[in-house]
Tab-separated table of C-alpha atoms and ligand atoms in Angstrom:
chain	number	residue	atom	x	y	z
A	219	MET	CA	-89.355	-178.960	-72.064
A	220	PRO	CA	-87.765	-178.705	-75.514
A	221	ASP	CA	-84.148	-179.887	-75.684
A	222	PRO	CA	-82.135	-176.672	-76.083
A	223	ASP	CA	-79.601	-178.532	-78.253
A	224	GLU	CA	-82.255	-179.762	-80.729
A	225	PRO	CA	-82.474	-177.607	-83.874
A	226	ARG	CA	-85.578	-175.437	-83.580
A	227	ARG	CA	-88.305	-176.011	-86.120
A	228	SER	CA	-89.579	-172.467	-86.117
A	229	ALA	CA	-88.370	-170.454	-89.100
A	230	LYS	CA	-87.690	-167.486	-86.833
A	231	PRO	CA	-84.106	-167.417	-85.523
A	232	GLN	CA	-83.870	-167.789	-81.773
A	233	ARG	CA	-83.214	-164.647	-79.762
A	234	PHE	CA	-80.640	-164.869	-77.009
A	235	GLN	CA	-80.008	-162.974	-73.805
A	236	ALA	CA	-76.881	-162.603	-71.725
A	237	PRO	CA	-76.542	-165.689	-69.476
A	238	ILE	CA	-78.118	-165.561	-66.004
A	239	GLY	CA	-75.945	-163.640	-63.593
A	240	THR	CA	-74.111	-161.757	-66.346
A	241	ARG	CA	-74.808	-158.360	-67.905
A	242	ASP	CA	-73.902	-156.324	-70.927
A	243	LEU	CA	-72.395	-153.069	-69.852
A	244	LEU	CA	-73.217	-150.232	-72.179
A	245	SER	CA	-71.841	-146.752	-72.320
A	246	PRO	CA	-71.599	-144.651	-70.196
A	247	GLU	CA	-71.558	-147.338	-67.437
A	248	SER	CA	-68.900	-149.346	-69.313
A	249	GLU	CA	-66.742	-146.216	-69.540
A	250	ARG	CA	-67.186	-145.393	-65.896
A	251	ARG	CA	-65.968	-148.891	-65.093
A	252	ARG	CA	-62.899	-148.395	-67.244
A	253	ALA	CA	-62.235	-145.080	-65.558
A	254	LEU	CA	-62.414	-146.825	-62.198
A	255	VAL	CA	-59.877	-149.462	-63.267
A	256	ASP	CA	-57.608	-146.715	-64.654
A	257	ARG	CA	-57.834	-144.858	-61.348
A	258	PHE	CA	-56.955	-148.049	-59.483
A	259	ALA	CA	-54.006	-148.611	-61.790
A	260	GLU	CA	-52.651	-145.187	-60.855
A	261	HIS	CA	-52.890	-145.943	-57.163
A	262	ALA	CA	-51.230	-149.333	-57.616
A	263	ALA	CA	-48.401	-147.828	-59.659
A	264	LEU	CA	-47.867	-145.090	-57.049
A	265	ALA	CA	-47.196	-147.848	-54.512
A	266	GLY	CA	-44.823	-149.784	-56.781
A	267	TYR	CA	-47.164	-152.528	-57.983
A	268	ARG	CA	-46.733	-153.699	-61.599
A	269	HIS	CA	-49.464	-154.932	-63.855
A	270	LEU	CA	-49.993	-158.685	-64.170
A	271	VAL	CA	-52.311	-160.405	-66.646
A	272	THR	CA	-53.052	-164.101	-66.140
A	273	PRO	CA	-55.368	-166.411	-68.106
A	274	MET	CA	-59.074	-166.403	-67.384
A	275	PHE	CA	-58.977	-170.172	-66.980
A	276	GLU	CA	-56.443	-172.371	-65.240
A	277	ASP	CA	-55.916	-175.999	-64.352
A	278	LEU	CA	-58.682	-176.918	-61.914
A	279	GLY	CA	-55.995	-177.884	-59.392
A	280	VAL	CA	-54.862	-174.254	-59.063
A	281	PHE	CA	-58.205	-173.462	-57.461
A	282	THR	CA	-58.861	-176.660	-55.533
A	283	ARG	CA	-55.823	-175.630	-53.425
A	284	LEU	CA	-58.004	-172.792	-52.106
A	285	GLY	CA	-59.467	-175.345	-49.772
A	286	ALA	CA	-61.989	-178.153	-49.762
A	287	ALA	CA	-64.133	-176.231	-47.285
A	288	THR	CA	-64.473	-173.168	-49.522
A	289	ASP	CA	-67.829	-172.631	-51.243
A	290	VAL	CA	-66.047	-170.903	-54.094
A	291	VAL	CA	-64.337	-174.244	-54.823
A	292	THR	CA	-66.944	-176.813	-53.862
A	293	LYS	CA	-70.167	-175.202	-55.042
A	294	GLU	CA	-69.469	-172.288	-57.316
A	295	MET	CA	-66.694	-173.284	-59.669
A	296	TYR	CA	-67.196	-173.119	-63.419
A	297	ASP	CA	-65.128	-176.237	-64.093
A	298	PHE	CA	-65.037	-178.174	-67.323
A	299	THR	CA	-63.044	-180.740	-69.269
A	300	ASP	CA	-61.390	-179.275	-72.349
A	301	LYS	CA	-61.064	-181.008	-75.683
A	302	GLY	CA	-57.690	-182.413	-74.592
A	303	GLY	CA	-59.347	-184.069	-71.580
A	304	ARG	CA	-57.770	-181.603	-69.067
A	305	ARG	CA	-59.775	-180.510	-66.061
A	306	MET	CA	-59.967	-176.723	-66.198
A	307	ALA	CA	-61.884	-173.940	-64.445
A	308	LEU	CA	-62.787	-170.350	-65.126
A	309	ARG	CA	-61.021	-168.393	-62.409
A	310	PRO	CA	-63.233	-167.608	-59.379
A	311	GLU	CA	-60.590	-165.223	-58.000
A	312	LEU	CA	-57.054	-164.135	-58.820
A	313	THR	CA	-54.883	-164.774	-55.779
A	314	ALA	CA	-54.342	-168.442	-56.678
A	315	SER	CA	-53.519	-167.499	-60.290
A	316	VAL	CA	-50.987	-164.921	-59.059
A	317	CYS	CA	-49.344	-167.553	-56.839
A	318	ARG	CA	-49.278	-170.004	-59.768
A	319	ALA	CA	-47.635	-167.323	-61.948
A	320	PHE	CA	-45.131	-166.544	-59.187
A	321	THR	CA	-44.107	-170.192	-58.982
A	322	GLU	CA	-43.859	-170.428	-62.766
A	323	HIS	CA	-41.740	-167.285	-63.290
A	324	ASN	CA	-39.745	-167.289	-60.039
A	325	PRO	CA	-39.174	-163.496	-59.995
A	326	ALA	CA	-35.726	-162.386	-58.798
A	327	VAL	CA	-36.783	-159.312	-56.911
A	328	LEU	CA	-38.898	-159.758	-53.767
A	329	PRO	CA	-41.416	-158.824	-52.717
A	330	TRP	CA	-43.019	-159.328	-56.083
A	331	LYS	CA	-45.676	-156.628	-56.175
A	332	VAL	CA	-48.402	-156.939	-58.815
A	333	TRP	CA	-51.811	-155.492	-59.504
A	334	TYR	CA	-54.568	-156.922	-61.674
A	335	SER	CA	-58.080	-156.372	-62.940
A	336	GLY	CA	-60.604	-158.475	-64.779
A	337	PRO	CA	-63.600	-160.747	-64.624
A	338	GLN	CA	-64.053	-163.604	-62.145
A	339	PHE	CA	-66.620	-166.389	-62.363
A	340	ARG	CA	-68.649	-167.884	-59.550
A	341	HIS	CA	-71.837	-169.900	-59.923
A	342	GLU	CA	-73.708	-168.020	-57.226
A	343	LYS	CA	-77.405	-167.210	-56.868
A	344	PRO	CA	-77.570	-163.891	-58.719
A	345	GLN	CA	-78.978	-160.800	-57.057
A	346	LYS	CA	-78.128	-157.130	-57.003
A	347	GLY	CA	-74.397	-156.849	-56.388
A	348	ARG	CA	-73.885	-160.608	-56.759
A	349	TYR	CA	-73.180	-161.881	-60.248
A	350	ARG	CA	-71.832	-164.982	-61.903
A	351	GLN	CA	-69.338	-162.886	-63.836
A	352	PHE	CA	-68.018	-159.914	-61.880
A	353	ASP	CA	-64.954	-157.684	-62.042
A	354	GLN	CA	-62.262	-157.289	-59.467
A	355	VAL	CA	-59.245	-155.061	-59.119
A	356	GLY	CA	-56.566	-156.050	-56.652
A	357	VAL	CA	-52.947	-156.261	-55.605
A	358	GLU	CA	-50.702	-159.034	-54.271
A	359	ALA	CA	-47.221	-158.777	-52.734
A	360	LEU	CA	-45.313	-162.039	-52.520
A	361	GLY	CA	-42.085	-162.839	-50.743
A	362	SER	CA	-42.155	-160.848	-47.508
A	363	GLU	CA	-43.638	-161.410	-44.066
A	364	ASP	CA	-43.215	-157.755	-43.125
A	365	PRO	CA	-46.399	-156.626	-41.360
A	366	ASP	CA	-45.910	-153.148	-42.854
A	367	LEU	CA	-46.712	-154.711	-46.203
A	368	ASP	CA	-50.125	-155.678	-44.829
A	369	THR	CA	-50.562	-152.064	-43.807
A	370	GLU	CA	-49.438	-150.851	-47.249
A	371	SER	CA	-51.994	-153.116	-48.878
A	372	ILE	CA	-54.857	-151.899	-46.694
A	373	ALA	CA	-53.757	-148.256	-47.075
A	374	LEU	CA	-53.758	-148.541	-50.836
A	375	ALA	CA	-57.383	-149.740	-50.908
A	376	TRP	CA	-58.326	-147.100	-48.350
A	377	ARG	CA	-56.768	-144.274	-50.394
A	378	PHE	CA	-58.473	-145.592	-53.502
A	379	PHE	CA	-61.922	-145.575	-51.904
A	380	ASP	CA	-61.222	-142.121	-50.540
A	381	ASP	CA	-60.113	-140.890	-53.948
A	382	LEU	CA	-63.347	-142.148	-55.513
A	383	GLY	CA	-65.150	-139.917	-53.025
A	384	LEU	CA	-66.541	-142.760	-50.860
A	385	ARG	CA	-66.939	-141.629	-47.273
A	386	ARG	CA	-69.000	-144.496	-45.851
A	387	VAL	CA	-66.615	-147.434	-46.171
A	388	ARG	CA	-65.665	-149.302	-43.015
A	389	LEU	CA	-62.524	-151.316	-42.558
A	390	LEU	CA	-62.718	-154.475	-40.449
A	391	VAL	CA	-59.506	-156.316	-39.505
A	392	ASN	CA	-58.703	-159.481	-37.717
A	393	SER	CA	-55.886	-161.948	-37.256
A	394	LEU	CA	-56.458	-165.632	-37.950
A	395	GLY	CA	-53.045	-166.582	-36.588
A	396	GLU	CA	-50.594	-169.108	-37.973
A	397	ALA	CA	-51.879	-172.308	-39.567
A	398	ALA	CA	-51.475	-174.345	-36.344
A	399	GLU	CA	-53.098	-171.658	-34.186
A	400	ARG	CA	-55.977	-171.373	-36.556
A	401	ALA	CA	-56.383	-175.171	-36.618
A	402	ARG	CA	-56.456	-175.336	-32.812
A	403	TYR	CA	-59.071	-172.626	-32.749
A	404	VAL	CA	-61.221	-174.330	-35.396
A	405	GLU	CA	-61.145	-177.498	-33.280
A	406	ALA	CA	-62.252	-175.625	-30.181
A	407	LEU	CA	-64.925	-173.748	-32.066
A	408	ALA	CA	-66.273	-176.890	-33.696
A	409	ASP	CA	-66.402	-178.555	-30.273
A	410	TYR	CA	-68.318	-175.616	-28.799
A	411	LEU	CA	-70.739	-175.355	-31.729
A	412	ALA	CA	-71.362	-179.109	-31.678
A	413	ARG	CA	-72.484	-178.766	-28.068
A	414	HIS	CA	-75.032	-176.072	-29.132
A	415	THR	CA	-76.512	-177.490	-32.320
A	416	ASP	CA	-79.982	-177.465	-30.713
A	417	ALA	CA	-79.900	-173.685	-30.583
A	418	LEU	CA	-78.347	-173.172	-34.035
A	419	SER	CA	-80.274	-172.687	-37.304
A	420	ASP	CA	-80.363	-175.660	-39.710
A	421	ALA	CA	-78.182	-173.682	-42.116
A	422	ALA	CA	-75.564	-173.146	-39.415
A	423	VAL	CA	-75.577	-176.826	-38.512
A	424	ALA	CA	-74.971	-177.686	-42.159
A	425	THR	CA	-72.144	-175.103	-42.364
A	426	LEU	CA	-70.621	-176.500	-39.156
A	427	ALA	CA	-70.134	-179.876	-40.849
A	428	ARG	CA	-68.292	-178.260	-43.761
A	429	ASN	CA	-66.436	-175.320	-42.233
A	430	PRO	CA	-66.978	-174.337	-38.576
A	431	LEU	CA	-65.321	-170.935	-39.074
A	432	ARG	CA	-68.027	-169.899	-41.520
A	433	VAL	CA	-70.719	-170.315	-38.872
A	434	LEU	CA	-69.313	-167.071	-37.445
A	435	ASP	CA	-70.517	-165.346	-40.626
A	436	SER	CA	-74.165	-166.223	-39.928
A	437	LYS	CA	-76.475	-163.198	-39.731
A	438	ARG	CA	-79.370	-165.199	-38.210
A	439	PRO	CA	-80.353	-163.976	-34.729
A	440	GLU	CA	-80.620	-167.491	-33.230
A	441	ASP	CA	-77.034	-168.180	-34.347
A	442	GLY	CA	-75.968	-164.805	-32.980
A	443	TYR	CA	-76.691	-165.935	-29.391
A	444	VAL	CA	-74.582	-169.032	-29.754
A	445	ILE	CA	-71.759	-167.168	-31.574
A	446	ALA	CA	-71.630	-164.551	-28.818
A	447	GLY	CA	-70.472	-167.206	-26.361
A	448	ALA	CA	-68.041	-168.951	-28.733
A	449	PRO	CA	-64.304	-169.182	-28.013
A	450	GLN	CA	-62.374	-166.137	-29.223
A	451	LEU	CA	-59.740	-166.597	-31.896
A	452	SER	CA	-57.571	-163.961	-30.242
A	453	ASP	CA	-57.102	-166.309	-27.243
A	454	PHE	CA	-55.412	-168.845	-29.517
A	455	LEU	CA	-52.819	-166.577	-31.094
A	456	GLY	CA	-49.136	-167.064	-30.296
A	457	VAL	CA	-46.693	-164.256	-29.550
A	458	ALA	CA	-45.480	-163.910	-33.163
A	459	SER	CA	-49.035	-163.588	-34.474
A	460	VAL	CA	-49.970	-161.047	-31.848
A	461	THR	CA	-46.848	-158.997	-32.485
A	462	HIS	CA	-47.528	-159.067	-36.214
A	463	PHE	CA	-51.137	-157.946	-35.745
A	464	GLU	CA	-50.176	-155.191	-33.315
A	465	ARG	CA	-47.672	-153.818	-35.801
A	466	VAL	CA	-50.364	-153.740	-38.521
A	467	LEU	CA	-52.778	-151.940	-36.189
A	468	ALA	CA	-50.085	-149.450	-35.188
A	469	GLY	CA	-49.274	-148.842	-38.862
A	470	LEU	CA	-52.905	-148.181	-39.730
A	471	ASP	CA	-53.245	-145.889	-36.743
A	472	SER	CA	-50.156	-143.918	-37.769
A	473	LEU	CA	-51.769	-143.356	-41.198
A	474	GLY	CA	-55.003	-142.206	-39.635
A	475	ILE	CA	-56.879	-145.172	-41.058
A	476	ASP	CA	-59.914	-146.091	-39.033
A	477	ALA	CA	-59.645	-149.851	-38.494
A	478	GLU	CA	-62.178	-151.769	-36.414
A	479	VAL	CA	-60.878	-155.030	-34.964
A	480	SER	CA	-63.552	-157.646	-35.686
A	481	PRO	CA	-62.695	-160.900	-33.911
A	482	LYS	CA	-65.330	-162.837	-35.889
A	483	LEU	CA	-64.123	-161.741	-39.339
A	484	VAL	CA	-63.124	-165.023	-40.983
A	485	ARG	CA	-63.754	-164.450	-44.731
A	486	GLY	CA	-64.856	-167.026	-47.277
A	487	LEU	CA	-61.518	-168.368	-48.537
A	488	ASP	CA	-59.503	-170.867	-46.584
A	489	TYR	CA	-56.003	-169.666	-47.366
A	490	TYR	CA	-55.802	-166.763	-44.949
A	491	ARG	CA	-53.166	-166.691	-42.221
A	492	ARG	CA	-52.629	-163.871	-39.724
A	493	THR	CA	-54.073	-160.611	-41.075
A	494	THR	CA	-57.489	-160.604	-42.760
A	495	PHE	CA	-59.517	-157.561	-43.613
A	496	GLU	CA	-62.712	-156.549	-45.286
A	497	PHE	CA	-64.155	-153.269	-46.526
A	498	THR	CA	-67.872	-152.815	-46.135
A	499	ALA	CA	-69.971	-150.052	-47.679
A	500	GLU	CA	-72.373	-148.658	-45.092
A	501	SER	CA	-74.500	-147.319	-47.947
A	502	LEU	CA	-75.349	-150.821	-49.240
A	503	ASP	CA	-77.576	-153.641	-47.941
A	504	ALA	CA	-75.792	-156.159	-45.733
A	505	SER	CA	-76.153	-158.891	-48.369
A	506	GLN	CA	-73.844	-157.131	-50.805
A	507	ASN	CA	-72.017	-154.557	-48.708
A	508	ALA	CA	-68.597	-156.311	-48.808
A	509	VAL	CA	-66.895	-154.142	-51.402
A	510	GLY	CA	-63.499	-155.812	-50.969
A	511	GLY	CA	-61.345	-157.971	-48.807
A	512	GLY	CA	-57.974	-159.557	-48.437
A	513	GLY	CA	-55.266	-160.664	-46.118
A	514	ARG	CA	-52.170	-162.853	-45.741
A	515	TYR	CA	-51.897	-166.239	-47.347
A	516	ASP	CA	-48.421	-167.392	-46.374
A	517	GLY	CA	-48.950	-171.089	-47.241
A	518	LEU	CA	-50.574	-170.742	-50.657
A	519	VAL	CA	-47.508	-170.627	-52.909
A	520	GLU	CA	-46.227	-173.766	-51.213
A	521	ALA	CA	-49.578	-175.491	-51.641
A	522	LEU	CA	-49.188	-174.740	-55.380
A	523	GLY	CA	-45.837	-176.495	-55.497
A	524	GLY	CA	-43.624	-173.440	-54.951
A	525	LYS	CA	-41.072	-172.580	-52.255
A	526	PRO	CA	-42.488	-171.416	-48.936
A	527	THR	CA	-43.391	-167.815	-49.680
A	528	ALA	CA	-45.339	-165.248	-47.746
A	529	GLY	CA	-48.052	-163.238	-49.511
A	530	VAL	CA	-50.545	-160.493	-48.798
A	531	GLY	CA	-53.086	-158.621	-50.896
A	532	PHE	CA	-56.670	-157.766	-51.524
A	533	ALA	CA	-59.335	-157.671	-54.202
A	534	LEU	CA	-62.104	-155.124	-54.529
A	535	GLY	CA	-65.386	-155.927	-56.251
A	536	VAL	CA	-65.722	-153.376	-59.060
A	537	ASP	CA	-69.493	-153.936	-59.380
A	538	ARG	CA	-70.130	-153.369	-55.702
A	539	THR	CA	-67.723	-150.435	-55.474
A	540	LEU	CA	-69.698	-148.772	-58.275
A	541	LEU	CA	-72.970	-149.546	-56.444
A	542	ALA	CA	-71.496	-147.854	-53.402
A	543	CYS	CA	-70.517	-144.878	-55.575
A	544	ASP	CA	-74.118	-144.713	-56.822
A	545	ALA	CA	-75.450	-144.845	-53.259
A	546	GLU	CA	-73.132	-142.036	-52.174
A	547	GLY	CA	-73.600	-140.046	-55.371
A	548	VAL	CA	-69.910	-139.969	-56.251
A	549	PHE	CA	-67.774	-141.010	-59.246
A	550	GLY	CA	-70.772	-140.787	-61.575
A	551	PRO	CA	-70.815	-141.841	-65.215
A	552	VAL	CA	-69.497	-139.341	-67.709
A	553	GLU	CA	-71.459	-139.193	-70.930
A	554	ARG	CA	-68.906	-139.133	-73.746
A	555	THR	CA	-69.900	-137.458	-76.985
A	556	VAL	CA	-68.168	-136.571	-80.205
A	557	GLU	CA	-67.032	-132.961	-80.605
A	558	CYS	CA	-67.894	-132.484	-84.203
A	559	PHE	CA	-70.449	-133.911	-86.629
A	560	VAL	CA	-70.115	-133.785	-90.427
A	561	VAL	CA	-73.201	-133.309	-92.552
A	562	ASP	CA	-72.815	-133.889	-96.278
A	563	THR	CA	-75.826	-133.600	-98.584
A	564	THR	CA	-73.865	-133.884	-101.824
A	565	GLY	CA	-73.472	-137.654	-101.841
A	566	GLY	CA	-69.814	-137.287	-102.695
A	567	LEU	CA	-66.747	-138.193	-100.579
A	568	THR	CA	-65.927	-134.695	-99.281
A	569	GLY	CA	-67.805	-135.188	-96.031
A	570	TYR	CA	-66.038	-138.431	-95.382
A	571	GLU	CA	-62.631	-136.919	-96.186
A	572	ILE	CA	-63.294	-134.088	-93.713
A	573	THR	CA	-64.405	-136.623	-91.076
A	574	GLU	CA	-61.178	-138.608	-91.366
A	575	ALA	CA	-59.023	-135.462	-91.450
A	576	LEU	CA	-60.636	-134.231	-88.215
A	577	ARG	CA	-60.075	-137.590	-86.549
A	578	ARG	CA	-56.429	-137.598	-87.608
A	579	ALA	CA	-56.141	-134.181	-86.011
A	580	GLY	CA	-57.517	-135.574	-82.737
A	581	VAL	CA	-61.029	-134.170	-82.983
A	582	ALA	CA	-63.681	-136.762	-82.017
A	583	THR	CA	-65.918	-136.747	-85.045
A	584	ASP	CA	-68.844	-138.659	-86.427
A	585	ARG	CA	-71.036	-138.211	-89.507
A	586	SER	CA	-74.372	-139.248	-90.818
A	587	TRP	CA	-74.609	-142.499	-92.702
A	588	ALA	CA	-76.743	-143.273	-95.733
A	589	GLY	CA	-79.745	-145.470	-95.240
A	590	GLU	CA	-79.925	-148.331	-97.719
A	591	LEU	CA	-78.309	-149.356	-100.929
A	592	THR	CA	-80.762	-149.364	-103.887
A	593	ASP	CA	-80.562	-151.259	-107.164
A	594	GLU	CA	-79.007	-148.154	-108.643
A	595	GLY	CA	-76.222	-148.199	-106.068
A	596	LEU	CA	-75.913	-145.759	-103.182
A	597	GLY	CA	-79.226	-144.319	-102.011
A	598	ARG	CA	-79.661	-140.544	-102.048
A	599	PRO	CA	-77.920	-138.860	-99.144
A	600	ARG	CA	-80.256	-138.210	-96.222
A	601	SER	CA	-81.898	-134.800	-96.191
A	602	MET	CA	-80.251	-131.854	-94.498
A	603	LYS	CA	-83.030	-131.948	-91.859
A	604	ALA	CA	-82.483	-135.633	-91.069
A	605	GLN	CA	-78.707	-135.207	-90.887
A	606	MET	CA	-79.000	-132.138	-88.656
A	607	LYS	CA	-81.201	-134.159	-86.319
A	608	ALA	CA	-78.533	-136.844	-86.161
A	609	ALA	CA	-75.927	-134.108	-85.531
A	610	ASP	CA	-77.970	-132.781	-82.647
A	611	ARG	CA	-78.471	-136.241	-81.132
A	612	SER	CA	-74.723	-136.958	-81.321
A	613	GLY	CA	-74.161	-134.326	-78.621
A	614	ALA	CA	-71.453	-132.617	-80.762
A	615	ASN	CA	-70.776	-128.919	-80.222
A	616	LEU	CA	-69.973	-128.234	-83.864
A	617	ALA	CA	-71.283	-129.335	-87.227
A	618	VAL	CA	-69.402	-129.093	-90.513
A	619	LEU	CA	-71.876	-128.780	-93.364
A	620	VAL	CA	-71.101	-129.621	-97.010
A	621	GLY	CA	-73.899	-128.933	-99.524
A	622	PRO	CA	-73.791	-128.441	-103.286
A	623	ASP	CA	-73.379	-124.634	-102.875
A	624	GLU	CA	-70.367	-125.064	-100.616
A	625	LEU	CA	-68.842	-127.754	-102.777
A	626	GLU	CA	-69.019	-125.518	-105.836
A	627	VAL	CA	-66.777	-122.915	-104.193
A	628	GLY	CA	-64.561	-125.468	-102.375
A	629	ALA	CA	-65.817	-124.554	-98.940
A	630	ALA	CA	-67.699	-125.920	-95.928
A	631	THR	CA	-69.808	-124.293	-93.240
A	632	ILE	CA	-68.936	-124.611	-89.591
A	633	ARG	CA	-72.032	-124.275	-87.443
A	634	ARG	CA	-72.163	-124.145	-83.662
A	635	LEU	CA	-74.787	-126.556	-82.310
A	636	ARG	CA	-74.365	-125.619	-78.663
A	637	ALA	CA	-73.365	-122.318	-77.174
A	638	GLY	CA	-69.609	-121.891	-76.776
A	639	PRO	CA	-67.644	-119.443	-74.612
A	640	ASP	CA	-68.287	-116.470	-76.932
A	641	GLN	CA	-70.607	-117.932	-79.482
A	642	ALA	CA	-74.361	-118.352	-79.638
A	643	PRO	CA	-75.771	-121.659	-80.850
A	644	SER	CA	-76.383	-121.726	-84.579
A	645	ALA	CA	-73.611	-119.131	-85.248
A	646	GLN	CA	-72.007	-120.227	-88.483
A	647	ARG	CA	-69.371	-119.273	-91.011
A	648	ARG	CA	-68.096	-120.578	-94.298
A	649	VAL	CA	-64.422	-121.582	-94.559
A	650	PRO	CA	-62.290	-122.962	-97.406
A	651	LEU	CA	-62.057	-126.795	-97.344
A	652	SER	CA	-58.310	-126.578	-96.779
A	653	ARG	CA	-58.892	-124.740	-93.491
A	654	VAL	CA	-61.761	-126.763	-92.029
A	655	VAL	CA	-59.575	-128.719	-89.617
A	656	SER	CA	-57.686	-125.727	-88.233
A	657	GLU	CA	-60.899	-123.651	-87.946
A	658	VAL	CA	-62.665	-126.472	-86.087
A	659	GLN	CA	-59.711	-126.717	-83.735
A	660	THR	CA	-59.855	-122.978	-83.092
A	661	GLU	CA	-63.605	-123.191	-82.412
A	662	LEU	CA	-62.939	-125.955	-79.907
A	663	GLY	CA	-60.350	-123.817	-78.193
A	664	ARG	CA	-57.392	-125.973	-79.068
B	145	HAM	P1	-63.444	-162.271	-52.036
B	145	HAM	O1	-63.860	-161.727	-50.729
B	145	HAM	O2	-63.956	-163.598	-52.429
B	145	HAM	O3	-61.864	-162.287	-52.011
B	145	HAM	O4	-63.794	-161.257	-53.166
B	145	HAM	C1	-63.384	-159.906	-53.117
B	145	HAM	C2	-64.531	-159.011	-53.509
B	145	HAM	O5	-65.074	-159.390	-54.772
B	145	HAM	C3	-65.742	-159.054	-52.561
B	145	HAM	O6	-65.549	-158.245	-51.446
B	145	HAM	C4	-66.835	-158.546	-53.455
B	145	HAM	O7	-66.840	-157.106	-53.487
B	145	HAM	C5	-66.459	-159.058	-54.838
B	145	HAM	N1	-67.256	-160.248	-55.143
B	145	HAM	C6	-67.092	-161.523	-54.733
B	145	HAM	N2	-68.060	-162.326	-55.253
B	145	HAM	C7	-68.850	-161.515	-56.035
B	145	HAM	C8	-69.997	-161.746	-56.847
B	145	HAM	N3	-70.516	-162.932	-57.007
B	145	HAM	N4	-70.542	-160.677	-57.501
B	145	HAM	C9	-70.001	-159.441	-57.350
B	145	HAM	N5	-68.912	-159.179	-56.614
B	145	HAM	C10	-68.365	-160.189	-55.952
B	145	HAM	C11	-61.089	-162.706	-53.041
B	145	HAM	O8	-61.489	-162.912	-54.164
B	145	HAM	C12	-59.620	-162.797	-52.685
B	145	HAM	N6	-58.861	-163.272	-53.881
B	145	HAM	C13	-59.106	-161.461	-52.193
B	145	HAM	C14	-57.650	-161.487	-51.864
B	145	HAM	C15	-56.639	-161.024	-52.620
B	145	HAM	N7	-57.114	-161.986	-50.770
B	145	HAM	C16	-55.796	-161.826	-50.807
B	145	HAM	N8	-55.513	-161.254	-51.956
């Protein structure tokens, strides 16, 4: 194997591809993604959440607080030592960053309600719907234990999915109890599983050693039999946890949100206390159907050196949400095109001036560009035919044509490329240069 860091001897420059597990997103997909984030921002603002932007990398310690039994921390972290010798990591999720920011800025008004969007990084085995760089949108509310805040969080995500047009998203909810209750349960579960290792898959036995709760996530049938007889978390919850959970369920019910209580829902991050929830898209394969999840993490701010502070929120996977939209045929990509295309066969600057004037007036405009420079300077302008082809390909409804004849009389021709409300395609008229912008606007119905 050649050393990738050795200079290559071949004269041909090396060609690169996007790193494994990452993708370039081209238009219109990239624009659809932006539209989804914009839509999410509206929903978050409607519920009083303010935008928060945090760095894409943090001190490694911010994320190791997520728990030593969390795959995201132990196996999947993009950690590195920077040039100053600091241990850093690309963020694998945003909840820890939000808690770090909360501790750093100590906001006066509680609960501190923020929303965010952006890329996360996890060194996972890539497959459809599972990437090493993926986008999330999410919200967090810090500083209140009110169970209605859990409901608000879930309702926000639910409304958002509904607004996108998704009809086949399920909501699973569970309560993991307080830290001590959860710890007692994990002990009982580990005890039970240890007595049944013979019947468990090898993978489950390995998981048991690291994080017994995660065994409950196993989809293998042999594990299913063992799991079915495992102790139930609900039997370990104290009165306060039960009351909290019942209030959340009552809140969801009052909003008409269809929540399924799933006693085995444990989720992959260790920080959850009390409420946890997950949204699954029925339209996607089980391996990538978790389109979002969240819950309470009342001990996390403290673990990051802050005052004891309650917190609740969720993150949705943008990539998977869009896959679910594809599967349900909703929130499709919108092909964006320019409205007007300027064709200039004179080789002068008039075409360019018109282009810029139209843009200043808010008309999305492009033009044809010359091919190559020759020794004599600018090459000849491309032929009318070639430029009209480019105009057609641009998707514009209108073309503005400037040829020597037009230029001589200080005019341009506006030609319709696609049928308008009252106009046939190829209808055209000549207008003075000074009126091109206003005539184009009129043609576009402005
Ligand atoms: P999470 O369940 O790890 O939770 O991630 C949330 C969502 O991000 C998942 O449901 C999934 O849609 C998406 N996701 C996760 N990993 C990948 C991947 N490799 N490729 C594509 N999409 C992925 C969290 O991150 C928590 N911070 C959520 C939260 C917020 N809890 C409380 N507040």
